[in-house]
PDB file of C-alpha atoms in Angstrom:
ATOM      1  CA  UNK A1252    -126.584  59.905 -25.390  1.00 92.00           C
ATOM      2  CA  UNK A1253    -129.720  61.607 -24.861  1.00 96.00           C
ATOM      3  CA  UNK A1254    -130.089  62.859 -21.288  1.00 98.00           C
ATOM      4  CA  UNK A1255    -132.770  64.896 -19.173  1.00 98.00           C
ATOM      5  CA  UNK A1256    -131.371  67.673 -16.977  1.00 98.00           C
ATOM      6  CA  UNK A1257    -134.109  68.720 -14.236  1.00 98.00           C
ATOM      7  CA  UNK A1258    -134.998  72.150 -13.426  1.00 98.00           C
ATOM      8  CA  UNK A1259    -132.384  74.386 -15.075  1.00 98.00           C
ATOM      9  CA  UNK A1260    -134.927  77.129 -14.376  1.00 98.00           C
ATOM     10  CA  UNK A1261    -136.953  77.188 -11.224  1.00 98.00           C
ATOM     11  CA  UNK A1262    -141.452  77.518 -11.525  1.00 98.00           C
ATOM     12  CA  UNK A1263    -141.624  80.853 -10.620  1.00 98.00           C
ATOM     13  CA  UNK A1264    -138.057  81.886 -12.958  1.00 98.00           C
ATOM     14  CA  UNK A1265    -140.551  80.337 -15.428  1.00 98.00           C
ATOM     15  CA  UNK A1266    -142.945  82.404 -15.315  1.00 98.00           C
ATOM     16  CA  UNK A1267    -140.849  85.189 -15.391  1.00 98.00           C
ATOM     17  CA  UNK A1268    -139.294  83.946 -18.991  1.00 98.00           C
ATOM     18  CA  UNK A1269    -142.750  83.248 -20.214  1.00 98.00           C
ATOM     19  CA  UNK A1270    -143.752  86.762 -19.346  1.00 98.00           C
ATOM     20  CA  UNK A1271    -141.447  88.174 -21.459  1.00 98.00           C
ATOM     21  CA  UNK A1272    -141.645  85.556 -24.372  1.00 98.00           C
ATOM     22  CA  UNK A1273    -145.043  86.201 -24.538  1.00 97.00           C
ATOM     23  CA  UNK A1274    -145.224  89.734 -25.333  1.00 97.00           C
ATOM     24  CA  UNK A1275    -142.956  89.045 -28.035  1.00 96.00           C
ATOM     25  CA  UNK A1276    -143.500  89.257 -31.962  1.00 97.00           C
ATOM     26  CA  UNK A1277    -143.904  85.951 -32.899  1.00 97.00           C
ATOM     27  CA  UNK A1278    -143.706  85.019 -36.857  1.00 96.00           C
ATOM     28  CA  UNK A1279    -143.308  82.375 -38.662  1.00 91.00           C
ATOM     29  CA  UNK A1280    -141.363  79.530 -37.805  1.00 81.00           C
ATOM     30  CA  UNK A1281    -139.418  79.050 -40.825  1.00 76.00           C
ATOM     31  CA  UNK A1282    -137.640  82.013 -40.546  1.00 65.00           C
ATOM     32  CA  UNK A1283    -134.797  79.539 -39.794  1.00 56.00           C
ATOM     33  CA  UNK A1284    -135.164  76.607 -41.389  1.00 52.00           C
ATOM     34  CA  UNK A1285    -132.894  74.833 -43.835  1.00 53.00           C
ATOM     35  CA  UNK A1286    -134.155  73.606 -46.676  1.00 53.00           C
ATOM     36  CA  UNK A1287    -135.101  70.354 -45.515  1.00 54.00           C
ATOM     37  CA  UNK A1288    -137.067  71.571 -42.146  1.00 55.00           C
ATOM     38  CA  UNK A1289    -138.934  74.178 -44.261  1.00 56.00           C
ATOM     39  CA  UNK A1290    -140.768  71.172 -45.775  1.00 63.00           C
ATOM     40  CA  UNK A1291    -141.659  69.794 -42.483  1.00 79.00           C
ATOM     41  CA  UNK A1292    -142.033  72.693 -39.933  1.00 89.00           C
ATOM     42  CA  UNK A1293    -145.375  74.488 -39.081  1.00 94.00           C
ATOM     43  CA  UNK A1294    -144.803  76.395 -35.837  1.00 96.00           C
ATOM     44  CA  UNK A1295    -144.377  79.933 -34.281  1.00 97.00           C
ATOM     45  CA  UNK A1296    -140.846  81.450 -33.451  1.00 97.00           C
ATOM     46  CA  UNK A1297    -139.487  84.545 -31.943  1.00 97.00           C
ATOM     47  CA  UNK A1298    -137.535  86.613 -33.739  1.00 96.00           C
ATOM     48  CA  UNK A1299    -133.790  86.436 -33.173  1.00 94.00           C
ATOM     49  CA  UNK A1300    -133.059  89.952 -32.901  1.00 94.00           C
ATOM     50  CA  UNK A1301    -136.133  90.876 -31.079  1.00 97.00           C
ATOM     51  CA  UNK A1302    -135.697  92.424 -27.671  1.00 97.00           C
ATOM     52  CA  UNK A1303    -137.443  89.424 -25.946  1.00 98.00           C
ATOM     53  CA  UNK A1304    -135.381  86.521 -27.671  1.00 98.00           C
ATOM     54  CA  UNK A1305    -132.077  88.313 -26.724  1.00 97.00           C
ATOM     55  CA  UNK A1306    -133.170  89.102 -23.024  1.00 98.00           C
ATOM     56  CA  UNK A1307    -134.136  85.678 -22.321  1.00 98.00           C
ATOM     57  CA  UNK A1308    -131.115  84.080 -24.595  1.00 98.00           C
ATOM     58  CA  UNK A1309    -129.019  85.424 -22.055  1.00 98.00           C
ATOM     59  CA  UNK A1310    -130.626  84.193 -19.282  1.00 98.00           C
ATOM     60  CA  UNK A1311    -130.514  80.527 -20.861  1.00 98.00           C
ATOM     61  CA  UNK A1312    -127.152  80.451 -21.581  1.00 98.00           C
ATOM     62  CA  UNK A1313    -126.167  81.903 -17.950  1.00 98.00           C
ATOM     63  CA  UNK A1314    -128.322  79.378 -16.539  1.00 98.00           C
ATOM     64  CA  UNK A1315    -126.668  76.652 -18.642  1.00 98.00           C
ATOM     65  CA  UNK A1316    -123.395  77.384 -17.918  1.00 98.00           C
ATOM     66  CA  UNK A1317    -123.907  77.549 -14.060  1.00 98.00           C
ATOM     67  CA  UNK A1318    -125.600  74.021 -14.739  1.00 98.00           C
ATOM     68  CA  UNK A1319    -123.184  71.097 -13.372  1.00 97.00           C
ATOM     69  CA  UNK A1320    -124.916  68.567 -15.123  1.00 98.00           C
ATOM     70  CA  UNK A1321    -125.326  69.986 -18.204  1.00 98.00           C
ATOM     71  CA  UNK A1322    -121.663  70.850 -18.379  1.00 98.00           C
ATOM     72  CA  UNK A1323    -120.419  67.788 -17.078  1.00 98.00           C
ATOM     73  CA  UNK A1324    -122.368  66.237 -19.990  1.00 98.00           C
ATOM     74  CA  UNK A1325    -122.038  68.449 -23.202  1.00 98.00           C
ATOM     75  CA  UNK A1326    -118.216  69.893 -21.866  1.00 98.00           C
ATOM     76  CA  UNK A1327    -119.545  73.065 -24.276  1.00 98.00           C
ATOM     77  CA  UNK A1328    -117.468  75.023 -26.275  1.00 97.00           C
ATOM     78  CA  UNK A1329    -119.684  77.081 -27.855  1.00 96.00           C
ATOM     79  CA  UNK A1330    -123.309  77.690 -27.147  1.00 97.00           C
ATOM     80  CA  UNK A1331    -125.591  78.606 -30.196  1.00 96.00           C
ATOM     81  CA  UNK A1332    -128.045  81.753 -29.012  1.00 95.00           C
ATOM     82  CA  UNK A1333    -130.646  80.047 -28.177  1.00 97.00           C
ATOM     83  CA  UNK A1334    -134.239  80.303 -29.903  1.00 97.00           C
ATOM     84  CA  UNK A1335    -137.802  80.132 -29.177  1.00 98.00           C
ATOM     85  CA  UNK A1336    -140.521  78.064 -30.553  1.00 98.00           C
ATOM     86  CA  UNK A1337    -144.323  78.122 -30.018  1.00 98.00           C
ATOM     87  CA  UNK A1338    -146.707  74.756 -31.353  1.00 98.00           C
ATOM     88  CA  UNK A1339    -150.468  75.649 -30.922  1.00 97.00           C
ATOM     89  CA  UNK A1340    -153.572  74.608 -33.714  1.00 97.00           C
ATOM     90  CA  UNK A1341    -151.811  71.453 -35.248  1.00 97.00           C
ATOM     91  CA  UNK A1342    -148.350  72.957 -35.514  1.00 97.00           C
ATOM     92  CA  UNK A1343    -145.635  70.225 -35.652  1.00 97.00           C
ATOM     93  CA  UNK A1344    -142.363  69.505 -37.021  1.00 97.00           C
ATOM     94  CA  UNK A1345    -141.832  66.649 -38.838  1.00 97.00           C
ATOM     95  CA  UNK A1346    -138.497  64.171 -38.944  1.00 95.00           C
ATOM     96  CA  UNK A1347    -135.118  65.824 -39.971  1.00 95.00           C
ATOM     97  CA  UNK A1348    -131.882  66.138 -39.092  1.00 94.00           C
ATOM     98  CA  UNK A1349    -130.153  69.779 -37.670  1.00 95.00           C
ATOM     99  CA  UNK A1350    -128.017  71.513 -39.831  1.00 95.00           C
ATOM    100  CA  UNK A1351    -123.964  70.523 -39.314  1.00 96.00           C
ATOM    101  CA  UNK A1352    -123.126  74.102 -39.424  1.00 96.00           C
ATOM    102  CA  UNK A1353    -125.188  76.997 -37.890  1.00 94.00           C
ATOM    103  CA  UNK A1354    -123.845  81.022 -38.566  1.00 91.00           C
ATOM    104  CA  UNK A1355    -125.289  84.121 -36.916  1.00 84.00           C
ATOM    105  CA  UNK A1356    -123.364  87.373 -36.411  1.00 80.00           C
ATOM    106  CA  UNK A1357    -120.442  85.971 -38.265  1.00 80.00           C
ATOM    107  CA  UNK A1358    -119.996  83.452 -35.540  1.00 82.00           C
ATOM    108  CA  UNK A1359    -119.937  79.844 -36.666  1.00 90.00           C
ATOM    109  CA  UNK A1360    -120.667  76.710 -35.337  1.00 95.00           C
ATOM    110  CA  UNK A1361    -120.322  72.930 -35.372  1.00 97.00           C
ATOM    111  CA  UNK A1362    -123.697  71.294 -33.804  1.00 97.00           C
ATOM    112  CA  UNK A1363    -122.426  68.577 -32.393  1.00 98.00           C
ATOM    113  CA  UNK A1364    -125.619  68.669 -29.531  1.00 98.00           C
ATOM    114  CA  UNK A1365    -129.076  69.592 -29.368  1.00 98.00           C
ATOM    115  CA  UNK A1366    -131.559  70.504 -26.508  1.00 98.00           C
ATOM    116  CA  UNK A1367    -134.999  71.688 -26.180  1.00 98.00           C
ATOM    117  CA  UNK A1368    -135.509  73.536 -22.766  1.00 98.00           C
ATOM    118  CA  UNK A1369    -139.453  73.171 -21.868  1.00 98.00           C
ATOM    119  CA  UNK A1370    -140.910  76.075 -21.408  1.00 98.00           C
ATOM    120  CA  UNK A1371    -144.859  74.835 -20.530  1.00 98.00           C
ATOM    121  CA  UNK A1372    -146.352  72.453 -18.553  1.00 98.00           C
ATOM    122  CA  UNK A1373    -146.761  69.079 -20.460  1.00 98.00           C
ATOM    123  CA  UNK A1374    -150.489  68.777 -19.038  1.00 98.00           C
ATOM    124  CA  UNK A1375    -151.302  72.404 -20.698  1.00 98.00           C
ATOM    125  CA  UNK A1376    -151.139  71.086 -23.379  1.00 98.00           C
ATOM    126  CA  UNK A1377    -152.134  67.581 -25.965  1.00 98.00           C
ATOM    127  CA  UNK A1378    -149.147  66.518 -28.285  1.00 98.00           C
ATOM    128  CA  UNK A1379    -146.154  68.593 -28.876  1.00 98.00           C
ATOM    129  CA  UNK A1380    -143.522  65.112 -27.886  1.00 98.00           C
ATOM    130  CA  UNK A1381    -139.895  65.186 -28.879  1.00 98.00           C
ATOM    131  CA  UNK A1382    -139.389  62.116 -30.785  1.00 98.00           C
ATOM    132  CA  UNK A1383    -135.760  61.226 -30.601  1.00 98.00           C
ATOM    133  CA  UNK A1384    -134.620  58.216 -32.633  1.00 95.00           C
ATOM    134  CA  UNK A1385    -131.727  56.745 -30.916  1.00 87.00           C
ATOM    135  CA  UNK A1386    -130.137  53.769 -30.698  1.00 82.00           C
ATOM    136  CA  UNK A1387    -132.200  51.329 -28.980  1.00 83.00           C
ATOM    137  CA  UNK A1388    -135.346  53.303 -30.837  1.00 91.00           C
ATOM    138  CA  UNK A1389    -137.744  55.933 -30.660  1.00 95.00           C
ATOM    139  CA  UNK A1390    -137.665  58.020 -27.243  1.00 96.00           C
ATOM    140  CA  UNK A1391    -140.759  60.112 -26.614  1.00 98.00           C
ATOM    141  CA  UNK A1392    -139.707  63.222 -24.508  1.00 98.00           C
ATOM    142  CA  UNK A1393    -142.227  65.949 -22.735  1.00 98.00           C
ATOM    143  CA  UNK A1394    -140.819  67.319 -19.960  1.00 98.00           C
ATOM    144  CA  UNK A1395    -142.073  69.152 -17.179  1.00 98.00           C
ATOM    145  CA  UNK A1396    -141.559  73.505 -17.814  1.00 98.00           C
ATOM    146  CA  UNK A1397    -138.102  74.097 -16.889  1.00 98.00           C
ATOM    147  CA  UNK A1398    -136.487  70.988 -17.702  1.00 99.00           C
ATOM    148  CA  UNK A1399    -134.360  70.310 -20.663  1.00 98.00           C
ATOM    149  CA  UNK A1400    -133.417  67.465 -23.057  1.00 98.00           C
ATOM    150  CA  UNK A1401    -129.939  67.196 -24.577  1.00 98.00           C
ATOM    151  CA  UNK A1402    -128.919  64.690 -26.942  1.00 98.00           C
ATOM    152  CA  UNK A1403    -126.969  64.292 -30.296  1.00 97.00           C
ATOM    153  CA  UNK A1404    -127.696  67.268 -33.305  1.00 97.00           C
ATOM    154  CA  UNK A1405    -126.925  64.017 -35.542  1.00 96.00           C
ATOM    155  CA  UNK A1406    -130.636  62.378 -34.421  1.00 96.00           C
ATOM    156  CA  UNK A1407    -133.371  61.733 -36.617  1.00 97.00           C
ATOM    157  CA  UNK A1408    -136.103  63.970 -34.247  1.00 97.00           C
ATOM    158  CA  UNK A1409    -139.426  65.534 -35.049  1.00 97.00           C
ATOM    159  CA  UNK A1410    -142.535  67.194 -32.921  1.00 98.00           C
ATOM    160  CA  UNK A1411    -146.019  65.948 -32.845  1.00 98.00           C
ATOM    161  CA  UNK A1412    -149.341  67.822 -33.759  1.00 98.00           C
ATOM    162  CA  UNK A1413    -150.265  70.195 -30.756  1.00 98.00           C
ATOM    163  CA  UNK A1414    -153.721  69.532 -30.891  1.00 98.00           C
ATOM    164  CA  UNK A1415    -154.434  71.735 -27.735  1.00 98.00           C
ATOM    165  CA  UNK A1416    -152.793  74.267 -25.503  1.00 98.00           C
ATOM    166  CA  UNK A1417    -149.718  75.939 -26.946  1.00 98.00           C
ATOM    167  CA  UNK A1418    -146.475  74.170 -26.271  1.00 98.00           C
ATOM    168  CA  UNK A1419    -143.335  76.818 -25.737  1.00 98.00           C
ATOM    169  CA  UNK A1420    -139.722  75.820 -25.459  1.00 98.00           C
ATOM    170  CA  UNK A1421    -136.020  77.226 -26.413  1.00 98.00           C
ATOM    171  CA  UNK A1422    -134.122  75.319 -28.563  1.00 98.00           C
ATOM    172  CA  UNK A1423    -130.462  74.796 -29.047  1.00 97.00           C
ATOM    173  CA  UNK A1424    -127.326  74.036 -30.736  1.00 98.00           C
ATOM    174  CA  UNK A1425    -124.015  74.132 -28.840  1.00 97.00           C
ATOM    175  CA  UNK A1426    -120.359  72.640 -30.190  1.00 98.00           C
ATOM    176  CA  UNK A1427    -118.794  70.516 -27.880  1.00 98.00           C
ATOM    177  CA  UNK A1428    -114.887  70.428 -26.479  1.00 98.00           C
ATOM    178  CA  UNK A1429    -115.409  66.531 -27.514  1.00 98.00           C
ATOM    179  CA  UNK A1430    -116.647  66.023 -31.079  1.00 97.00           C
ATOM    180  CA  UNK A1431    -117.434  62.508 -30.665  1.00 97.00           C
ATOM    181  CA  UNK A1432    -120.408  61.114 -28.922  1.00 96.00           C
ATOM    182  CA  UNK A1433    -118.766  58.407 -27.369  1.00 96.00           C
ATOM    183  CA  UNK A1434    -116.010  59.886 -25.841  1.00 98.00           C
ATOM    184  CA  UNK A1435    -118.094  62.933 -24.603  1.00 98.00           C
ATOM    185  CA  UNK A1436    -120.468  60.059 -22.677  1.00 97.00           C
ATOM    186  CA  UNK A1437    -117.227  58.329 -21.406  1.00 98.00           C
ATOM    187  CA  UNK A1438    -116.269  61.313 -19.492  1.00 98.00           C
ATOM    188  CA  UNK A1439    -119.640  61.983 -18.565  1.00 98.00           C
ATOM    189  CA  UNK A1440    -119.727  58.429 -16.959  1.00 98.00           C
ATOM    190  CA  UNK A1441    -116.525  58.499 -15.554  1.00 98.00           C
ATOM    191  CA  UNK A1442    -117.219  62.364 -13.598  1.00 98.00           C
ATOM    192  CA  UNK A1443    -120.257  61.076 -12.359  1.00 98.00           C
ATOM    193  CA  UNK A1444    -118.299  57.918 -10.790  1.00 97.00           C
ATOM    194  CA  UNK A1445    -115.855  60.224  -9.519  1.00 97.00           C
ATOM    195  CA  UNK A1446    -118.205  62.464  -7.573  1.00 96.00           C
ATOM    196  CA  UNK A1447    -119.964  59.302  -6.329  1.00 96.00           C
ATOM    197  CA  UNK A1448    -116.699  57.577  -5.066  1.00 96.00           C
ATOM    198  CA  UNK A1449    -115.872  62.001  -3.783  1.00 96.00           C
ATOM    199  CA  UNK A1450    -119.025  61.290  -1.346  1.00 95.00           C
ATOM    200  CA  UNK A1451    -118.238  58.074  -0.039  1.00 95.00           C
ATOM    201  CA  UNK A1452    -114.251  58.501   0.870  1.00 94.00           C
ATOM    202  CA  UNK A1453    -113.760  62.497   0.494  1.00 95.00           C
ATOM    203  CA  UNK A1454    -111.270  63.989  -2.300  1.00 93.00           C
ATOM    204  CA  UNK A1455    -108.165  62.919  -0.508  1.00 95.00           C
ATOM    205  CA  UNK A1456    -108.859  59.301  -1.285  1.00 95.00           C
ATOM    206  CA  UNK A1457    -106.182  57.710  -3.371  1.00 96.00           C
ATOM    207  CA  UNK A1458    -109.094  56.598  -6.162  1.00 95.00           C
ATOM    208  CA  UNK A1459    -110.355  60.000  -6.013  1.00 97.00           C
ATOM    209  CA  UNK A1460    -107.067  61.730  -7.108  1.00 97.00           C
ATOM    210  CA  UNK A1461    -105.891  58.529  -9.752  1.00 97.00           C
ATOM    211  CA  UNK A1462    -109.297  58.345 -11.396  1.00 97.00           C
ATOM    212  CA  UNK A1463    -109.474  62.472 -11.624  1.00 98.00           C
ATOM    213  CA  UNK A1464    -106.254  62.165 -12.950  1.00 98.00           C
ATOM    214  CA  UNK A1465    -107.962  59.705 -15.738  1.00 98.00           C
ATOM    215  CA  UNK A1466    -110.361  62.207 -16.737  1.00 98.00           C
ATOM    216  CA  UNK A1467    -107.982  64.979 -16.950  1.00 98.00           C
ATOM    217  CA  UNK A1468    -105.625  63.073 -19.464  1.00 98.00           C
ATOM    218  CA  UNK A1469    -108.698  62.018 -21.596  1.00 98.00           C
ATOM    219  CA  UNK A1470    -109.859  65.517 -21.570  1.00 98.00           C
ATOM    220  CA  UNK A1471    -106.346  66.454 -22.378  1.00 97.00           C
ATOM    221  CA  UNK A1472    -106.489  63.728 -25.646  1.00 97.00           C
ATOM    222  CA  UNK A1473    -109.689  63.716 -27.326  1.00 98.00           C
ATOM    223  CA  UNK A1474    -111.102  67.989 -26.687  1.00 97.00           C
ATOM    224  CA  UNK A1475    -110.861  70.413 -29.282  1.00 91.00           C
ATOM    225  CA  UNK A1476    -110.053  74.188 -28.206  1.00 83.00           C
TER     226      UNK A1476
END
């Protein structure tokens, strides 16, 4: 499932980020890159253990996590620290696939999602698209600064040439309570029905409580903790 979650980050906290992402020392962007993205990747990143990257990390994840959409969707488990990326002068990354397993600080991970938190404003700059291939084919993704994409780590996705501007975004990995795709987007469905059918009759209704019930026990079945 690949899903846009609007404004995790207000304009003006925006700004704020950008501030501080922008004084940072950028370097190469292969600093992370497995072998198969080093052949494809020509972009800018912030160090990891740079002042700036861990400030603003933070803030992302405390954003995320306050985020009833994006938990309702990705049910996380664990979120990978996220990173920052810069595209300017050509830069792009071409198709791959995200590492299975990602390790920092001895902490390891499953990447079950993916998500790319936009960071400019898709008219400052020419190119730069997420290209997702899913199911029903290639989804082209440039989202307004302060929205985010999530969608599954196992996608075939790559980043066009930047031909102007400078296209800045955080970028993701997170394990999941539900390793499967499908289940995790059958829960997804069936909390947003419940919240709809919660605003129509009120959280007493007998539907309410049975289908909450439903979620609970598939929660209870298919998560991992």
């Amino acid at each position: 499932m690949l899903l846009h979650i609007p404004e995790v980050f207000t304009k003006a906290e925006v700004k704020a980020l950008r501030r501080t992402l922008d004084a940072g020392p950028w370097a190469d962007g292969n600093m992370t890159s497995g072998h198969q993205s080093a052949t494809a990747k020509r972009n800018q990143q912030l160090p990891e253990d740079s002042a700036q990257a861990r400030e603003v990390s933070a803030l992302v994840v405390q954003a995320l996590n306050a985020n009833p959409m994006f938990v309702s969707a990705a049910l996380p488990h664990t979120i990978f620290p996220p990173l920052f990326n810069r595209y300017e002068g050509g830069g792009e990354f071409g198709a791959h696939v995200d590492n299975a397993i990602r390790q920092r600080d001895g902490h390891r991970i499953r990447s079950d999602l993916s998500a790319t938190l936009f960071l400019s404003e898709p008219e400052d700059y020419d190119g730069g698209e997420l290209i997702i291939e899913e199911m029903y084919g290639a989804q082209s993704v440039k989202l307004p600064a302060g929205d985010l994409v999530l969608y599954p780590s196992k996608s075939l996705h790559r980043v066009t040439p930047v031909t102007r501007g400078a296209r800045v975004s955080s970028f993701m990995w997170l394990q999941s309570l539900i390793r499967d795709d499908a289940d995790r987007e059958t829960l997804f469905r069936l909390d947003v029905a419940i919240q709809r059918v919660n605003l129509d009759k009120g959280p007493k209704d007998a539907a309410v409580i049975e289908l909450t019930g439903v979620y609970h026990n598939l929660l209870r079945r298919w998560s991992e903790v």
